[in-house]
Amino acid sequence: MLTIQGKGVSSGIAVGPVFFFRRAEKAASRHMVKDTDAEWQRFLAAQAQAIEELGELAEKARAEAGDDAALLFETHQMMAEDLDYVDAIEEAVRGGLNAEAAVEDTGNQFSAMFSSMEDDYMRARAADVLDISRRIAGILQGVSENALARIETPVILVAEDLTPSETIQLDKRKLLGFVTAAGSASGHTAILARTMGIPAVIGIGDALKSEHEGREVIIDGATGEVVLEADVLIREAMLKKRAEQIAFKELLEGMKGEENVTLDGRHIKVYCNIGGPDDISAVKVNDGGGVGLFRSEFLYLACEDYPTEDELFEAYRSAVSAMEGRTVIIRTLDIGADKQADYFRLDKEENPAMGLRAVRICLTRPEVFRTQLRALYRASAYGKLGIMFPMITSVWELRECRRACQMVQKELEQEGVVFDPAVELGVMIETPAAVMISDRLAKEADFFSIGTNDLTQYMLACDRQCSHLGRFYDPHHPAVLRAIRQVTENAHRYGKWAGICGELGADTELTALFLAIGVDELSVSPNMVLPLRYAIRGIDVGKERERLLAELDSDAQ
Ligand code: PEP
Ligand code: MG
């Protein structure tokens, strides 16, 4: 038996024979060409073919893994036409290099550039640019063999790394799980594995060797454990866990359409966190009751310049319409700190988490705010839209936000544009200041949504981006839990509702406490809706309330 520890990126246990994936690669031939025009035309033809193939992959991905997965290949199509990328290839070809070598060199250069970036997301794009370059170079060289077609029986695929397009081409009936030597958890290959529901472990290094081909391996995509030729007892234990997971998944599926209600009849709303309209399909598939947090800044981060009012309106309208009358709460721009868009030209700050970010930017750049609010109010005519403001610390900020909304409403009225005048305006409780004045804020806000990711960071003075703070960043800290109670009670005192939209909302260890406190809504990632429903339906709040609240008050905390 050989046990290897990797990083689990897509949960589930899979068992099957090892199959080594070897790419049918030919090193790009490298020579100088005389007719550079003809060579450039050869590149353009290969680029067009690649874009067409990527379109076909997008359709396959849409059918098998949904809109998000399709978007990945549509993004690849755009990357294949990216001006900087294409210009670099043209320069090499015009300099006399053959097209396949020019594509290979440019792909390597861009990939190295992405790999050296600090941002995890950008680093993960290194694999994407290599994927595209490999496709174009392959077309130029006439390499069309699909190494994956060799798989005949279901296997655990082992590879150095897998590109997103290789992952989507895998025949799911023959793929039990996969393991890669390299890879990143936020890379698209890992994301695709999760959307396709394939157990996957990455980063095992070179522990599995070609002599292991055909031998049985068990992988646990949650713990990252990879066990080759497991002992009888370990094998039995892992298979038992697998059977339990499958049964639990089926149980959760059976909960679709059920209510989020406790054993003693207390209802709680379970909504979803999304990054854009494309995520609505996941909300629906997982039976989310609404959208509790639409992180609107992602639309800005995806652009190279300020999105127009019409572009924003289209995105909001599409999400609101798709939810067919169910609530969609859109948070206004939360740019700054770890979310930077160059065109905002924000000054470099010593402490960006405490700098000009979120609502502070909106209130200092009224035109940017106005454009977003106009788009939001226009979209409000298409369903039930709510707006909330991030990083509020003072009552005057909320008043200014409200005034900005009123001005926009007046403008739209004068223009004869239809909107919903009853859009609820909420405050995100993310700072200790907002907690301490939550009684005052509750008088003027329509609801509260507690952003526990930032609230933990600011309550405990722990940078949420810092990877070595470990147990110091503790969202279970009594300061955070007591803050949630104080905020919820203040909301209720003034007849308002309070929800949680930070990651903590999905923590089923705390669901009973949140119910005991009286939290009205939990907004979580779509895949957590059903596990949360399962937890809620097993709780008797009446029975547990006193004990849980006493525990929160006690010295033991
Ligand atoms: C939060 O801070 O808890 C939150 C939901 O917002 P974000 O994670 O986008 O900062
Ligand atoms: Mg936040």
XYZ file of C-alpha atoms and ligand atoms in Angstrom:
568
model
C 0.000 0.000 0.000
C 1.196 3.498 -0.832
C -0.507 6.544 0.691
C 0.052 9.917 -0.915
C -1.240 13.226 0.375
C -2.357 15.706 -2.256
C -4.838 18.565 -2.233
C -8.481 17.598 -2.628
C -10.215 19.956 -5.034
C -13.436 18.146 -5.910
C -15.018 16.015 -3.226
C -16.101 12.399 -3.488
C -14.335 9.058 -3.215
C -13.453 7.151 -6.357
C -11.857 3.759 -6.818
C -10.448 2.270 -10.016
C -7.332 1.410 -11.983
C -4.591 3.983 -12.589
C -4.484 5.246 -16.152
C -1.631 7.533 -17.151
C -2.609 10.302 -19.455
C 0.119 11.043 -21.927
C -0.426 13.839 -24.324
C 0.026 13.168 -28.042
C 2.479 16.007 -28.320
C 5.027 16.718 -30.929
C 7.573 19.362 -30.044
C 6.930 22.239 -32.395
C 9.352 22.200 -35.292
C 11.429 25.370 -35.360
C 12.725 26.945 -38.525
C 12.912 30.220 -40.366
C 10.480 31.029 -43.184
C 10.964 33.317 -46.160
C 7.339 34.018 -47.048
C 6.231 35.583 -43.796
C 2.881 36.705 -45.278
C 1.975 33.130 -46.139
C 3.106 31.983 -42.705
C 0.930 34.647 -41.052
C -2.057 33.459 -43.106
C -1.308 29.905 -41.942
C -1.485 31.131 -38.319
C -4.753 32.991 -38.954
C -6.348 29.858 -40.429
C -5.248 27.750 -37.418
C -6.488 30.434 -35.017
C -9.900 30.424 -36.757
C -10.090 26.628 -36.547
C -9.150 26.736 -32.836
C -11.890 29.282 -32.174
C -14.396 27.057 -33.951
C -13.300 23.998 -31.933
C -13.570 25.987 -28.714
C -17.125 26.946 -29.684
C -17.965 23.243 -30.012
C -16.368 22.541 -26.615
C -18.397 25.385 -25.099
C -21.582 23.703 -26.291
C -20.461 20.327 -24.879
C -19.595 22.010 -21.578
C -22.950 23.787 -21.487
C -24.771 20.494 -21.905
C -22.653 18.602 -19.341
C -21.630 21.153 -16.745
C -23.747 24.270 -17.255
C -23.255 27.853 -18.329
C -20.247 28.532 -16.121
C -18.226 25.756 -17.710
C -19.271 26.950 -21.171
C -18.126 30.447 -20.281
C -14.624 29.104 -19.717
C -14.324 28.026 -23.356
C -15.939 31.206 -24.554
C -13.266 33.053 -22.575
C -10.639 30.863 -24.258
C -12.077 31.943 -27.597
C -11.538 35.557 -26.558
C -8.038 34.839 -25.258
C -7.154 33.276 -28.635
C -7.966 36.643 -30.194
C -6.393 38.753 -27.457
C -4.536 41.598 -29.125
C -1.380 41.409 -26.989
C -1.159 37.660 -27.515
C -1.778 37.824 -31.268
C 0.553 40.819 -31.707
C 3.372 38.918 -30.008
C 2.843 35.970 -32.359
C 2.707 38.263 -35.395
C 5.932 39.959 -34.398
C 7.703 36.601 -34.193
C 6.245 35.410 -37.508
C 7.066 38.691 -39.276
C 10.572 38.271 -37.900
C 10.790 35.018 -39.916
C 9.945 32.354 -37.329
C 7.555 29.554 -38.339
C 4.035 29.899 -36.920
C 4.012 26.846 -34.601
C 7.262 27.923 -32.923
C 5.941 31.513 -32.643
C 2.759 30.237 -30.963
C 4.715 27.964 -28.631
C 7.128 30.751 -27.598
C 4.341 33.273 -27.056
C 2.282 30.773 -25.066
C 5.285 30.038 -22.834
C 6.035 33.743 -22.357
C 2.455 34.626 -21.413
C 2.166 31.606 -19.185
C 5.387 32.546 -17.349
C 4.065 36.061 -16.924
C 0.776 34.819 -15.424
C 2.618 32.315 -13.208
C 4.700 35.074 -11.669
C 1.673 37.135 -10.635
C 0.684 37.394 -6.995
C -3.011 37.010 -7.513
C -4.112 33.348 -7.336
C -6.732 33.845 -10.005
C -4.266 35.372 -12.464
C -1.685 32.671 -11.712
C -4.232 30.046 -12.585
C -4.632 31.664 -16.036
C -1.160 30.358 -16.962
C -2.744 26.975 -17.698
C -5.392 28.577 -19.903
C -2.943 30.346 -22.179
C -0.884 27.156 -22.543
C -4.061 25.252 -23.365
C -4.943 27.679 -26.162
C -1.401 27.763 -27.538
C -1.177 23.986 -27.515
C -4.429 23.795 -29.458
C -3.307 26.274 -32.132
C 0.169 24.725 -32.403
C -1.433 21.270 -32.643
C -3.606 22.400 -35.542
C -0.577 23.910 -37.305
C 1.297 20.622 -36.906
C -1.651 18.455 -37.883
C -1.743 16.686 -34.497
C -5.328 15.664 -33.973
C -5.070 12.404 -32.069
C -7.081 12.512 -28.883
C -5.070 10.580 -26.311
C -8.166 10.279 -24.180
C -9.922 8.174 -26.784
C -7.672 5.293 -25.660
C -9.616 4.906 -22.408
C -11.843 1.871 -22.664
C -12.965 1.038 -19.135
C -13.614 3.457 -16.248
C -10.317 4.665 -14.762
C -8.687 7.071 -12.373
C -6.784 9.339 -14.680
C -3.305 10.379 -13.576
C -1.636 13.264 -15.369
C 1.126 15.780 -14.918
C -1.556 18.405 -15.353
C -4.819 18.585 -17.277
C -5.936 21.539 -19.279
C -9.553 22.674 -18.992
C -10.277 21.576 -22.556
C -8.832 18.131 -21.892
C -10.976 17.888 -18.769
C -14.208 18.707 -20.559
C -13.364 16.267 -23.367
C -13.044 13.405 -20.890
C -15.832 10.932 -21.318
C -17.522 11.023 -17.921
C -18.681 7.423 -18.267
C -15.052 6.311 -18.383
C -13.683 8.701 -15.804
C -14.046 7.854 -12.123
C -11.757 10.587 -10.868
C -8.471 12.231 -11.625
C -5.194 13.004 -9.954
C -2.602 15.472 -11.153
C 1.002 15.991 -10.153
C 0.707 19.785 -10.411
C -2.300 22.102 -10.581
C -3.968 24.835 -8.596
C -7.198 24.677 -6.582
C -8.494 27.851 -8.168
C -7.464 26.740 -11.658
C -10.250 26.115 -14.100
C -9.529 22.411 -14.259
C -10.370 22.090 -10.557
C -13.428 24.291 -10.982
C -14.619 22.149 -13.898
C -14.098 18.955 -11.905
C -16.314 20.363 -9.160
C -19.021 21.424 -11.595
C -18.922 18.041 -13.324
C -18.975 16.278 -9.947
C -15.785 14.297 -10.608
C -13.621 13.569 -7.521
C -10.192 15.109 -8.029
C -6.901 15.484 -6.178
C -4.083 17.727 -7.353
C -0.490 18.394 -6.365
C 0.682 14.826 -5.614
C 4.059 15.411 -7.285
C 5.710 12.410 -8.912
C 4.603 9.848 -6.320
C 2.656 7.781 -8.856
C 4.918 6.212 -11.452
C 4.224 4.551 -14.769
C 4.844 1.103 -13.209
C 1.667 1.708 -11.177
C -0.460 1.793 -14.338
C -3.427 -0.574 -14.082
C -3.164 -0.999 -10.286
C -6.076 -0.085 -8.075
C -6.084 3.354 -6.488
C -8.616 5.010 -4.177
C -8.823 8.792 -4.092
C -10.658 11.026 -1.643
C -11.350 14.369 -3.328
C -12.259 15.976 0.005
C -9.209 15.035 2.060
C -6.752 14.831 -0.826
C -5.765 11.277 0.124
C -4.598 8.944 -2.655
C -4.111 5.290 -1.672
C -2.528 2.822 -4.056
C -3.330 -0.857 -3.459
C -5.008 -0.133 -0.135
C -4.913 -2.678 2.713
C -8.157 -4.571 3.193
C -9.219 -2.572 6.253
C -8.451 0.820 4.713
C -10.129 -0.194 1.477
C -13.242 -1.258 3.347
C -13.329 1.959 5.366
C -12.970 4.154 2.282
C -15.592 2.223 0.343
C -17.969 2.500 3.296
C -17.411 6.252 3.389
C -18.050 6.348 -0.364
C -21.346 4.487 -0.005
C -22.389 6.889 2.763
C -21.534 9.902 0.627
C -23.537 8.577 -2.301
C -26.506 7.874 -0.026
C -26.240 11.387 1.478
C -26.129 12.953 -1.989
C -29.293 11.083 -2.923
C -30.927 12.170 0.311
C -30.092 15.808 -0.463
C -31.460 15.462 -3.999
C -34.708 14.246 -2.455
C -34.886 17.468 -0.410
C -35.407 19.654 -3.441
C -38.772 21.347 -3.161
C -38.874 20.887 0.627
C -39.084 23.834 3.019
C -36.271 25.195 5.183
C -38.129 24.565 8.400
C -37.002 23.281 11.776
C -38.572 20.348 13.638
C -40.575 22.852 15.701
C -41.804 24.820 12.721
C -39.413 27.784 12.496
C -38.761 28.900 8.906
C -35.548 30.468 7.694
C -34.735 31.726 4.223
C -31.840 30.051 2.443
C -30.602 32.222 -0.400
C -27.500 32.100 -2.578
C -24.326 34.099 -3.140
C -23.516 34.682 -6.789
C -20.925 36.543 -8.829
C -23.057 37.263 -11.892
C -26.127 36.263 -13.890
C -24.433 33.083 -15.145
C -24.605 31.666 -11.618
C -28.400 31.797 -11.558
C -28.599 28.328 -13.138
C -26.718 26.929 -10.110
C -29.133 28.736 -7.769
C -32.060 27.087 -9.509
C -30.517 23.629 -9.769
C -29.824 23.709 -6.030
C -33.262 25.075 -5.173
C -32.047 28.372 -3.664
C -34.942 30.549 -2.481
C -33.439 33.763 -3.828
C -30.144 35.598 -4.157
C -28.916 37.081 -0.888
C -25.646 38.460 -2.257
C -24.873 39.311 -5.863
C -21.248 40.467 -5.759
C -21.672 43.178 -8.375
C -17.981 44.084 -8.514
C -17.176 40.987 -10.575
C -18.822 42.640 -13.566
C -16.412 45.547 -13.126
C -13.421 43.255 -12.625
C -14.181 41.484 -15.902
C -14.009 44.762 -17.877
C -11.085 46.811 -19.088
C -12.952 50.078 -18.582
C -16.026 51.206 -16.652
C -19.013 49.146 -17.785
C -21.802 51.292 -19.230
C -25.181 51.727 -17.569
C -26.752 49.560 -20.271
C -24.217 46.761 -19.764
C -24.851 46.765 -16.019
C -28.599 46.958 -16.531
C -28.511 43.933 -18.860
C -26.634 41.850 -16.281
C -28.956 42.827 -13.423
C -32.086 42.457 -15.533
C -31.021 39.024 -16.679
C -30.471 37.816 -13.078
C -33.654 39.397 -11.737
C -35.826 38.095 -14.606
C -34.334 34.617 -14.359
C -35.299 34.453 -10.675
C -38.943 34.984 -11.665
C -40.128 37.171 -8.819
C -37.864 35.719 -6.141
C -35.646 38.185 -4.276
C -32.281 39.185 -5.772
C -30.180 41.368 -3.460
C -27.434 43.133 -5.337
C -24.596 44.607 -3.359
C -23.213 47.826 -4.782
C -19.659 47.904 -5.985
C -17.219 46.423 -3.435
C -14.028 47.275 -5.256
C -10.683 48.010 -3.556
C -8.618 45.931 -1.115
C -8.123 42.531 -2.786
C -10.432 43.423 -5.705
C -8.638 45.885 -7.957
C -9.567 47.073 -11.439
C -6.787 49.111 -13.067
C -9.115 51.633 -14.688
C -10.285 52.832 -11.266
C -6.727 54.118 -10.845
C -6.823 53.748 -7.083
C -3.747 54.936 -5.249
C -1.476 52.294 -3.817
C -2.248 52.026 -0.133
C -0.294 50.719 2.851
C -3.398 49.030 4.281
C -5.840 48.538 1.412
C -8.295 46.535 3.559
C -8.766 49.702 5.584
C -8.451 52.068 2.678
C -10.636 53.623 0.044
C -12.849 50.666 -0.792
C -16.446 49.585 -1.241
C -19.027 52.234 -0.299
C -16.221 54.717 0.333
C -15.407 54.644 -3.378
C -19.077 55.032 -4.299
C -19.461 58.037 -2.044
C -16.309 59.721 -3.343
C -17.083 58.958 -7.005
C -20.745 59.872 -7.334
C -20.811 59.376 -11.114
C -19.704 55.751 -10.812
C -22.297 55.199 -8.081
C -25.041 56.939 -10.022
C -24.446 54.785 -13.105
C -24.710 51.621 -11.035
C -27.802 52.803 -9.164
C -29.553 53.786 -12.408
C -28.886 50.323 -13.822
C -30.134 48.733 -10.593
C -33.365 50.739 -10.454
C -34.058 50.088 -14.139
C -33.633 46.360 -13.490
C -35.969 46.552 -10.488
C -38.928 46.674 -12.889
C -38.256 43.044 -13.861
C -38.705 41.275 -10.520
C -37.894 41.685 -6.840
C -34.610 43.487 -6.458
C -32.939 44.628 -3.232
C -29.814 46.775 -2.893
C -27.244 46.657 -0.113
C -24.180 48.710 0.693
C -20.861 47.144 1.778
C -18.461 48.342 4.498
C -20.800 50.831 6.152
C -19.370 52.320 9.359
C -21.555 55.395 9.965
C -25.182 56.451 9.741
C -24.306 59.384 7.479
C -22.958 56.943 4.880
C -26.270 55.128 4.768
C -28.098 58.463 4.516
C -25.913 59.519 1.574
C -26.531 56.179 -0.117
C -30.261 56.606 0.382
C -30.094 60.146 -1.012
C -28.206 58.903 -4.074
C -30.978 56.325 -4.594
C -33.660 58.986 -4.254
C -31.928 61.188 -6.826
C -31.743 58.339 -9.280
C -35.420 57.535 -8.722
C -36.334 61.149 -9.406
C -34.296 61.160 -12.630
C -35.879 57.958 -13.867
C -39.332 59.240 -13.019
C -38.693 62.377 -15.065
C -37.462 60.237 -17.948
C -40.581 58.086 -17.740
C -38.546 54.946 -16.984
C -40.362 52.255 -15.012
C -38.816 51.051 -11.736
C -39.875 49.628 -8.395
C -40.065 52.452 -5.825
C -40.176 49.915 -2.982
C -36.699 48.445 -3.533
C -35.384 47.504 -0.066
C -32.101 49.161 0.925
C -29.903 47.134 3.249
C -26.671 47.596 5.139
C -23.917 45.013 5.129
C -22.630 44.641 8.656
C -18.932 44.085 8.150
C -17.235 46.391 10.628
C -17.204 46.576 14.440
C -18.485 50.160 14.068
C -21.587 48.951 12.235
C -22.192 46.357 14.970
C -21.915 48.961 17.724
C -24.351 51.340 16.017
C -26.615 48.631 14.625
C -29.505 50.033 16.702
C -29.182 53.370 14.916
C -28.641 51.811 11.518
C -31.672 49.575 12.039
C -33.912 52.619 12.265
C -32.890 53.726 8.786
C -32.085 50.529 6.878
C -34.637 48.057 5.522
C -32.510 45.035 6.409
C -29.076 43.878 7.517
C -26.831 41.328 5.864
C -23.880 40.316 8.002
C -20.664 39.859 6.002
C -18.825 37.569 8.390
C -15.737 37.289 6.192
C -14.891 40.938 6.674
C -16.518 41.179 10.088
C -14.155 38.468 11.377
C -11.209 40.243 9.791
C -12.027 43.591 11.408
C -13.287 42.273 14.759
C -10.210 40.127 15.279
C -7.714 42.388 13.495
C -6.765 39.471 11.241
C -6.105 40.028 7.563
C -8.393 37.579 5.730
C -5.880 37.414 2.859
C -3.018 36.366 5.093
C -2.423 32.637 4.694
C -0.360 32.127 7.858
C -2.761 33.510 10.451
C -4.375 30.071 10.772
C -6.326 29.732 14.017
C -6.087 33.445 14.782
C -8.645 34.128 12.042
C -11.480 32.375 13.818
C -15.031 33.134 12.652
C -16.314 31.051 15.619
C -14.768 33.583 18.017
C -17.345 34.688 20.617
C -16.781 38.308 19.587
C -18.082 37.473 16.112
C -20.967 35.310 17.341
C -22.055 37.868 19.943
C -21.882 40.562 17.263
C -24.270 38.500 15.116
C -26.666 38.263 18.038
C -26.479 41.981 18.833
C -27.049 42.963 15.207
C -29.994 40.573 14.761
C -31.650 41.730 17.964
C -31.266 45.376 16.979
C -32.756 44.677 13.558
C -35.743 42.973 15.169
C -36.221 45.810 17.647
C -37.048 48.051 14.705
C -39.028 45.473 12.754
C -36.260 44.780 10.231
C -34.781 41.466 9.175
C -31.163 40.266 9.448
C -29.295 37.690 7.399
C -25.765 36.331 7.098
C -24.052 36.321 3.714
C -20.441 35.562 4.718
C -19.032 32.038 4.543
C -20.068 31.404 8.135
C -23.716 31.247 7.047
C -22.999 27.855 5.484
C -21.279 26.453 8.558
C -23.712 23.772 9.715
C -21.987 23.570 13.103
C -23.519 26.972 13.825
C -26.934 26.626 12.156
C -28.699 25.836 15.454
C -27.125 28.884 17.095
C -28.137 31.160 14.211
C -31.695 29.854 14.489
C -31.634 30.379 18.264
C -30.432 33.955 17.757
C -33.299 34.471 15.311
C -31.323 35.106 12.105
C -33.886 35.400 9.294
C -31.843 34.488 6.254
C -28.664 32.618 5.359
C -27.082 33.305 2.000
C -24.596 30.649 0.913
C -22.917 29.288 -2.191
C -25.492 27.375 -4.258
C -24.006 23.939 -3.513
C -24.565 24.515 0.220
C -28.332 25.102 -0.005
C -29.337 21.460 0.334
C -26.821 20.490 3.057
C -28.056 23.514 5.008
C -31.689 22.511 4.466
C -30.832 19.067 5.787
C -29.273 20.595 8.914
C -32.172 23.001 9.499
C -34.763 20.238 9.229
C -33.014 18.298 11.990
C -32.990 21.111 14.579
C -35.496 21.760 17.357
C -34.830 25.450 18.110
C -37.292 25.627 20.987
C -35.444 22.872 22.769
C -31.947 24.182 22.123
C -32.413 27.938 22.243
C -31.851 28.553 25.917
C -28.786 26.345 26.168
C -27.172 27.814 23.049
C -27.744 31.426 24.087
C -26.573 30.727 27.630
C -23.432 29.194 26.181
C -22.866 32.325 24.116
C -23.218 34.473 27.252
C -21.178 32.222 29.498
C -17.623 32.732 30.679
C -16.648 29.481 29.009
C -16.822 31.360 25.703
C -18.169 39.249 3.687
O -17.275 40.078 3.910
O -18.546 38.386 4.511
C -18.858 39.249 2.384
C -19.913 38.506 2.166
O -18.323 40.000 1.387
P -16.979 39.613 0.600
O -16.567 38.231 1.000
O -17.294 39.723 -0.852
O -16.041 40.679 1.076
Mg -17.082 41.816 2.611
